[in-house]
Short mmCIF file of C-alpha atoms in Angstrom, two decimals:
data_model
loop_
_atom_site.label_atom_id
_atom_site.label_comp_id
_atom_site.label_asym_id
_atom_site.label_seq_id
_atom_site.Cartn_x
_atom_site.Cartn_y
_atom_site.Cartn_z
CA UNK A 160 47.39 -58.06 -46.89
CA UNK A 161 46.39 -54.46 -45.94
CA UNK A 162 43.96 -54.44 -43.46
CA UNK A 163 41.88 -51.22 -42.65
CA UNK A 164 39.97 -51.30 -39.45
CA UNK A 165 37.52 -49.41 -38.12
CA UNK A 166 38.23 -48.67 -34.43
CA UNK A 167 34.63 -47.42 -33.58
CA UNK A 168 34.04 -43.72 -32.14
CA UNK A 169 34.67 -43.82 -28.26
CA UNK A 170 37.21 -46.39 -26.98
CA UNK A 171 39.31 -49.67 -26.97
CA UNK A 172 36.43 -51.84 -26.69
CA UNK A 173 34.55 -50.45 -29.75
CA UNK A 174 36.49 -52.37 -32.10
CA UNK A 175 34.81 -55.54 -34.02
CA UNK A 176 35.99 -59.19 -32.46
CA UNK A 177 37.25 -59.49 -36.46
CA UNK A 178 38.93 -56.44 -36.22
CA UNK A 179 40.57 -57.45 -32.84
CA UNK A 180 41.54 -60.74 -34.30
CA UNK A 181 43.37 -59.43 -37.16
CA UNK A 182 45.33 -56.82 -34.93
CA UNK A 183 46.38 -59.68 -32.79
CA UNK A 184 48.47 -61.35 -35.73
CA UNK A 185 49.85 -58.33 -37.76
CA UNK A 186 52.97 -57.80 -38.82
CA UNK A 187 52.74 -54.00 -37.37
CA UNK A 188 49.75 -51.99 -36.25
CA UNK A 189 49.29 -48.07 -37.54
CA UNK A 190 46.51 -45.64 -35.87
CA UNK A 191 45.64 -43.47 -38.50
CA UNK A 192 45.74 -40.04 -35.70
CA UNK A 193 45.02 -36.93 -37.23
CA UNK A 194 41.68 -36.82 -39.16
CA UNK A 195 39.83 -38.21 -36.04
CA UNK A 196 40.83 -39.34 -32.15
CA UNK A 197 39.64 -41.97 -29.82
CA UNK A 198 38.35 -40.83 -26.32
CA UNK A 199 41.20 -43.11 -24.99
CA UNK A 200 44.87 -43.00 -25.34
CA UNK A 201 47.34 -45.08 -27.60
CA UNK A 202 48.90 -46.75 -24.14
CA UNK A 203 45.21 -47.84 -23.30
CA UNK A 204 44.85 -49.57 -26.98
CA UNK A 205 47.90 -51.24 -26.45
CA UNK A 206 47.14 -52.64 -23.22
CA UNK A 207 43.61 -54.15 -24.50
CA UNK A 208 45.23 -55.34 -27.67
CA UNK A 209 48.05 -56.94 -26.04
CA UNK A 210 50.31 -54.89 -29.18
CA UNK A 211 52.48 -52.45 -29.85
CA UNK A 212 50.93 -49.49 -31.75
CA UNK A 213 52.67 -47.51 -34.15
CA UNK A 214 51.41 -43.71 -34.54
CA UNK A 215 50.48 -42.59 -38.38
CA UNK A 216 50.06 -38.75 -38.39
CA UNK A 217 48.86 -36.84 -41.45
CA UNK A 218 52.57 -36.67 -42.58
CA UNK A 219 53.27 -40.60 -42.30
CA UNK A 220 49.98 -41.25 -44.28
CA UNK A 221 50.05 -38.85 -46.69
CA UNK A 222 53.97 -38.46 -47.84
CA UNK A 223 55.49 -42.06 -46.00
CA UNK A 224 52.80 -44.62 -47.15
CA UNK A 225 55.53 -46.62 -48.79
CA UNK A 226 56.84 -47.26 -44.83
CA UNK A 227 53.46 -48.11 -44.28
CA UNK A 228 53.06 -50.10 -46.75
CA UNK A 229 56.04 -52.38 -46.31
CA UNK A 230 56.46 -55.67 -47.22
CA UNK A 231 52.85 -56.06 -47.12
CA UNK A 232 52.83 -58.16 -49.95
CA UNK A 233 53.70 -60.79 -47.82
CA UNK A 234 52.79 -59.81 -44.09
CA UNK A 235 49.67 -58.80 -42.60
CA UNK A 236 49.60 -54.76 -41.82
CA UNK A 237 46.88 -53.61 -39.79
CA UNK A 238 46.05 -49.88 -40.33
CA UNK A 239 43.30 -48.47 -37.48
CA UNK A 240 40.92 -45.65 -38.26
CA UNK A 241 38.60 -44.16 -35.74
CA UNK A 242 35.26 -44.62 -37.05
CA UNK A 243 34.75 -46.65 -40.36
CA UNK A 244 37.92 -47.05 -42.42
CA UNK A 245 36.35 -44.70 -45.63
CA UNK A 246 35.34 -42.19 -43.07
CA UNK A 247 37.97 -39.75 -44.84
CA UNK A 248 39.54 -39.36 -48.74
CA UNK A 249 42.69 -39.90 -47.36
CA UNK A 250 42.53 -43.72 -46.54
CA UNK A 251 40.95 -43.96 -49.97
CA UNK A 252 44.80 -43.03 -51.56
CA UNK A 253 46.07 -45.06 -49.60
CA UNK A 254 44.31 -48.13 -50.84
CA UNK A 255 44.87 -46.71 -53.86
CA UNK A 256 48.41 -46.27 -53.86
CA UNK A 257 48.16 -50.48 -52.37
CA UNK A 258 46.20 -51.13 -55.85
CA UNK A 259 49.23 -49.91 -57.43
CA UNK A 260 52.14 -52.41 -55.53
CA UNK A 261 49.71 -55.39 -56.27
CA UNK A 262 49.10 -55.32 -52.56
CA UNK A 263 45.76 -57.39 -51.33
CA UNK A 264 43.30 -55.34 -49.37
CA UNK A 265 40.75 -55.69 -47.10
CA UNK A 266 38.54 -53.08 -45.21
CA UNK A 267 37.02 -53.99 -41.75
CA UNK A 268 33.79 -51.71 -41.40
CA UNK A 269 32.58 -50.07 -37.94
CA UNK A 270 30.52 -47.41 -36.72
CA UNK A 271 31.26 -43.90 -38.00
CA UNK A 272 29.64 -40.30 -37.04
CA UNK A 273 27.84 -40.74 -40.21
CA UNK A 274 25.62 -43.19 -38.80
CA UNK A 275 26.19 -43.13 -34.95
CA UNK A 276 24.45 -39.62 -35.71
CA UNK A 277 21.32 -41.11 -35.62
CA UNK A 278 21.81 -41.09 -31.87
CA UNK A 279 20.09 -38.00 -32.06
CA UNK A 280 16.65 -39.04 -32.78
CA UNK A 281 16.96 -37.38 -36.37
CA UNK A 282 16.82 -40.07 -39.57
CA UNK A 283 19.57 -40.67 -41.69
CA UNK A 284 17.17 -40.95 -44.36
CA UNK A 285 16.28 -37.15 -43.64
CA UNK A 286 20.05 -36.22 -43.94
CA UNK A 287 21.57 -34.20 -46.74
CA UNK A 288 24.92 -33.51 -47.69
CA UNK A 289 27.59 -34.12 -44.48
CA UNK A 290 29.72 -30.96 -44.44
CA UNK A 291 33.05 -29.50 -42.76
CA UNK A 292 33.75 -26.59 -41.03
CA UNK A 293 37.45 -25.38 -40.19
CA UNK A 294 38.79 -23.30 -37.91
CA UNK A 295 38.58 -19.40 -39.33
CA UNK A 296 41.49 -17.51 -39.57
CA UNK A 297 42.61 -13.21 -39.60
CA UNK A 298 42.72 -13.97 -43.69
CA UNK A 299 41.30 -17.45 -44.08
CA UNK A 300 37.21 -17.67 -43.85
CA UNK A 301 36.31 -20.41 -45.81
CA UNK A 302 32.43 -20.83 -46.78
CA UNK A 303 32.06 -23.47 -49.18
CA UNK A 304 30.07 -25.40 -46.75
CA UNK A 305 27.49 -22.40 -47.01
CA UNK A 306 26.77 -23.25 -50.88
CA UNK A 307 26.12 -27.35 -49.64
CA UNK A 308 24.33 -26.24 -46.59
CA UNK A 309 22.14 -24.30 -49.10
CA UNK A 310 21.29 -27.01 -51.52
CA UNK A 311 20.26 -29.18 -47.87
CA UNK A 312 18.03 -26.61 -47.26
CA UNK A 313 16.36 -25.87 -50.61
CA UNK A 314 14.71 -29.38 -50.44
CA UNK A 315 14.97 -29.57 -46.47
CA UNK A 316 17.43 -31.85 -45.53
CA UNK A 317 19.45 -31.77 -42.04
CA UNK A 318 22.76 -31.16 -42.67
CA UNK A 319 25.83 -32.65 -40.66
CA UNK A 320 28.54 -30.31 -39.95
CA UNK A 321 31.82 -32.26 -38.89
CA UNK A 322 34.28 -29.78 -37.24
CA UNK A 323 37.71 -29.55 -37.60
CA UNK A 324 40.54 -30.72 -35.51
CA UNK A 325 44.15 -29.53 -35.64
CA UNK A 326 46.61 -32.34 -34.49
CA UNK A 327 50.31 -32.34 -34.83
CA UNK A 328 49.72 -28.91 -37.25
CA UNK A 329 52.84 -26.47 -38.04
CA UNK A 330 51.90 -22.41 -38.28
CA UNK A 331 52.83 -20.56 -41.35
CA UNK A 332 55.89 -19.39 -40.24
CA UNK A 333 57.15 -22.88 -39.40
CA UNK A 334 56.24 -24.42 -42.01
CA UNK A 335 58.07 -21.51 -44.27
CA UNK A 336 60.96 -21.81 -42.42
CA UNK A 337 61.48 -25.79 -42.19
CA UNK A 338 60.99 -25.88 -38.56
CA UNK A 339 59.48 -29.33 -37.40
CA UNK A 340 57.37 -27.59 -34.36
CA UNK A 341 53.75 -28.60 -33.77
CA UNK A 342 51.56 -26.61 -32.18
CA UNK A 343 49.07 -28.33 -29.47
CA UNK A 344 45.81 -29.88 -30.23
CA UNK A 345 43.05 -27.85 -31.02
CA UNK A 346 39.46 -29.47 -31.52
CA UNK A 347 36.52 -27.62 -32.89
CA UNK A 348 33.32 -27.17 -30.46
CA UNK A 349 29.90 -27.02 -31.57
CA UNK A 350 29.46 -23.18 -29.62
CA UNK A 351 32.48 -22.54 -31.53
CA UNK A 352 30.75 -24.09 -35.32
CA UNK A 353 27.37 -22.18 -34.73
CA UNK A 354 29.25 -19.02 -34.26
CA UNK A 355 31.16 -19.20 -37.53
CA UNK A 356 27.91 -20.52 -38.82
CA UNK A 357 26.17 -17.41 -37.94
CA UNK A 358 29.26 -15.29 -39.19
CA UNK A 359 29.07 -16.60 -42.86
CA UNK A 360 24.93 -16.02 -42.89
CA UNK A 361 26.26 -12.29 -41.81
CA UNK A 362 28.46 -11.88 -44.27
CA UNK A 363 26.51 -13.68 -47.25
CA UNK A 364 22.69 -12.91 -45.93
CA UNK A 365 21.41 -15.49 -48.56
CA UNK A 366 18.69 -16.19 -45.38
CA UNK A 367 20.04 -20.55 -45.67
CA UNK A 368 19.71 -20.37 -41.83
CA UNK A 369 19.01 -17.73 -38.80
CA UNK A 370 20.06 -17.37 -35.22
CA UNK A 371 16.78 -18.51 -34.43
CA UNK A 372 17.31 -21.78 -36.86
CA UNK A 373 17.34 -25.29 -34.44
CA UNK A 374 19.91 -27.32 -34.54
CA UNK A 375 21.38 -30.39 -32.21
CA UNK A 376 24.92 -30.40 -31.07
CA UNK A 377 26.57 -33.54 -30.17
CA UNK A 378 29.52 -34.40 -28.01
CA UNK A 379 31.28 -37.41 -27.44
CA UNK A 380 29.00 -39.42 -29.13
CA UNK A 381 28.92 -42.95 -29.24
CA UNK A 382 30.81 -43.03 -25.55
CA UNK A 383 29.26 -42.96 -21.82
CA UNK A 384 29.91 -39.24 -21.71
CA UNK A 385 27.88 -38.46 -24.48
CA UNK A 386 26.26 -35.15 -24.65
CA UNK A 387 23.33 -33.90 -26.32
CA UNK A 388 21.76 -30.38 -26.48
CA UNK A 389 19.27 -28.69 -29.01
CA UNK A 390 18.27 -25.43 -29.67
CA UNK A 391 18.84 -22.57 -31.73
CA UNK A 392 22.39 -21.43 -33.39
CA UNK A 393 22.44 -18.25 -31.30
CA UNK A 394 21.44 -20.76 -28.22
CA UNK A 395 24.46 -23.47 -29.31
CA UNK A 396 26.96 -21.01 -30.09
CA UNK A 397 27.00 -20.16 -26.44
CA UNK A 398 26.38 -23.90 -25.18
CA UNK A 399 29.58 -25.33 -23.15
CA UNK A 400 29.21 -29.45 -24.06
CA UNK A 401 32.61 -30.37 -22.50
CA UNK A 402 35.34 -32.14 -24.06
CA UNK A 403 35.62 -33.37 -27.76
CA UNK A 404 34.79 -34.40 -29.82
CA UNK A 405 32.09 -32.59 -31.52
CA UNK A 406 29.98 -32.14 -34.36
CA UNK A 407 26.59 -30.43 -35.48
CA UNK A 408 23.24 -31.04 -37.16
CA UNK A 409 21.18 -28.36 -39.05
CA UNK A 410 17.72 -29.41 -39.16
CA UNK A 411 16.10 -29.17 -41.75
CA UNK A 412 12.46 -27.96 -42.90
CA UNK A 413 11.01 -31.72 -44.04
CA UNK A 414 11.86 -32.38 -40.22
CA UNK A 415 9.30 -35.01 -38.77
CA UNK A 416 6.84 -35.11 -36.30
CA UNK A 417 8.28 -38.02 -34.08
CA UNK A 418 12.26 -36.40 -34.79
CA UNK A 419 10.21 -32.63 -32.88
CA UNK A 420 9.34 -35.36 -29.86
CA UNK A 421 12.70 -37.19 -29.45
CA UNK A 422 14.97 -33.74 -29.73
CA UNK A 423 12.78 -31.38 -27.62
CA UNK A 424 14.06 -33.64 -24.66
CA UNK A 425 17.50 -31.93 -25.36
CA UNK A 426 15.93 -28.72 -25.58
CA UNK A 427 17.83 -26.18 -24.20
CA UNK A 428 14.95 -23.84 -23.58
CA UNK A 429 11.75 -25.78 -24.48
CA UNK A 430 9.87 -22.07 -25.35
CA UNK A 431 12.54 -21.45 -27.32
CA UNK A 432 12.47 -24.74 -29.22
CA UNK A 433 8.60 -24.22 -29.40
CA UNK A 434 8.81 -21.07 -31.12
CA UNK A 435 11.86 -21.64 -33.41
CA UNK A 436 9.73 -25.47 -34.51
CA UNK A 437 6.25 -23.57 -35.19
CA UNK A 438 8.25 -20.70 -37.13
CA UNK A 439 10.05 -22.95 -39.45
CA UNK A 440 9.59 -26.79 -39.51
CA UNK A 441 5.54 -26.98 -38.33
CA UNK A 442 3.73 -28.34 -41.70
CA UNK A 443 0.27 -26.35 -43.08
#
């Protein structure tokens, strides 16, 4: 059997007693460690699990399922993802590419950002499309997540904006010339998302959002560390939450009473808050 389990979003006790119990008995353990990290390191997992854990970087997973996948037809293989297990596309080929060996699979849910969001005092039912934002480059400026953010707003939706991470990533010039040479971790923060927020409403001034639009950033969430702070994008892009991880919420217009009550407590400047809520989200 395959087994993908969700590891949870802060650290080694997050995971499910299921979960726990199926890592105890595998054949080998694999933490998926690229499209999301654990507040905790691998030597830390080890120690609670009482196993040996077996790093699966976006190269393993995506090119080297095959070692991954291993004689699972016959042993147990326990494959950890931080958050739930269909968090990202990428665990979906690999269950795919199971389906194709006639390998048995099983998925072991557990809390994701999707829904650990709600932390926030906003309602999932008030969310719209989640989006992504990568770091910009000199000649790379992706804004497809402008066009989703827009169709959030036109029926006024909050929009989650997950922000990119860059683990065990090769530049250009590496990767043209065959070098195997990472370059160190870089993780996304929200001061860091509102500013190429506010860049792509610059460049495209289709009005979707202003630097006096609220929005919540959160850090670290799920852990005892974790941060809240709400206010506008010109407000957040200068905000300093501390470590990562990160990610954003766009409010949006349908925004409720009661969400106004709980977020104004992580108001960076209540006036500011005040003004910004009456301007855009305060009903006839």
């Amino acid at each position: 059997m395959l087994y993908l389990i969700g590891l949870g979003l802060a650290d080694e006790t997050d995971i499910t007693v299921k979960g726990l119990e199926i890592v105890k008995r595998a054949e080998r353990v694999y933490l998926e460690a690229y499209t999301s990290i654990l507040l905790v390191d691998k030597e830390k997992l080890e120690s609670f699990y009482g196993r040996d854990v077996i790093i699966a970087d976006r190269e393993t997973v995506e090119t080297g399922s095959d070692d991954i996948l291993q004689d699972a037809q016959e042993k147990d293989i326990a494959f950890l993802v931080v958050g739930d297990p269909f968090g990202a596309t990428t665990h979906t080929d690999l269950v795919l590419r199971a389906r194709e060996l006639s390998i048995p699979i099983q998925s072991i849910p557990n809390a994701s950002i999707l829904s650990a969001i709600g932390s926030t005092g906003l309602q999932l039912y008030n969310f719209g499309q989640t989006v992504s934002m990568v770091f910009f480059t000199d000649n790379w400026r992706p804004s497809s997540f402008y066009d989703r953010i827009k169709e959030n707003v036109s029926i006024g939706l909050h929009t989650l904006v997950l922000v990119d991470i860059k683990v065990k990533e090769q530049s250009y010039e590496d990767m043209a010339r065959g070098r195997k040479v990472y370059q160190p971790p870089r993780y996304m923060t929200v001061a860091q998302c509102a500013s190429q927020m506010l860049e792509i409403e610059d460049e495209r001034k289709e009005q979707v959002y202003a630097p006096d639009s609220l929005a919540v950033g959160a850090a670290r969430v799920g852990s005892k560390e974790q941060r809240l702070a709400c206010g506008t994008l010109q407000e957040l892009s200068q905000a300093d939450l501390g470590p990562p991880l990160h990610s954003l919420v766009l409010l949006g217009k349908r925004a409720h009473d009661l969400e106004r009550d709980y977020i104004r407590a992580f108001a960076i400047d209540e006036k500011t808050f005040d003004a910004s809520w009456t301007k855009y989200y305060q009903g006839p």
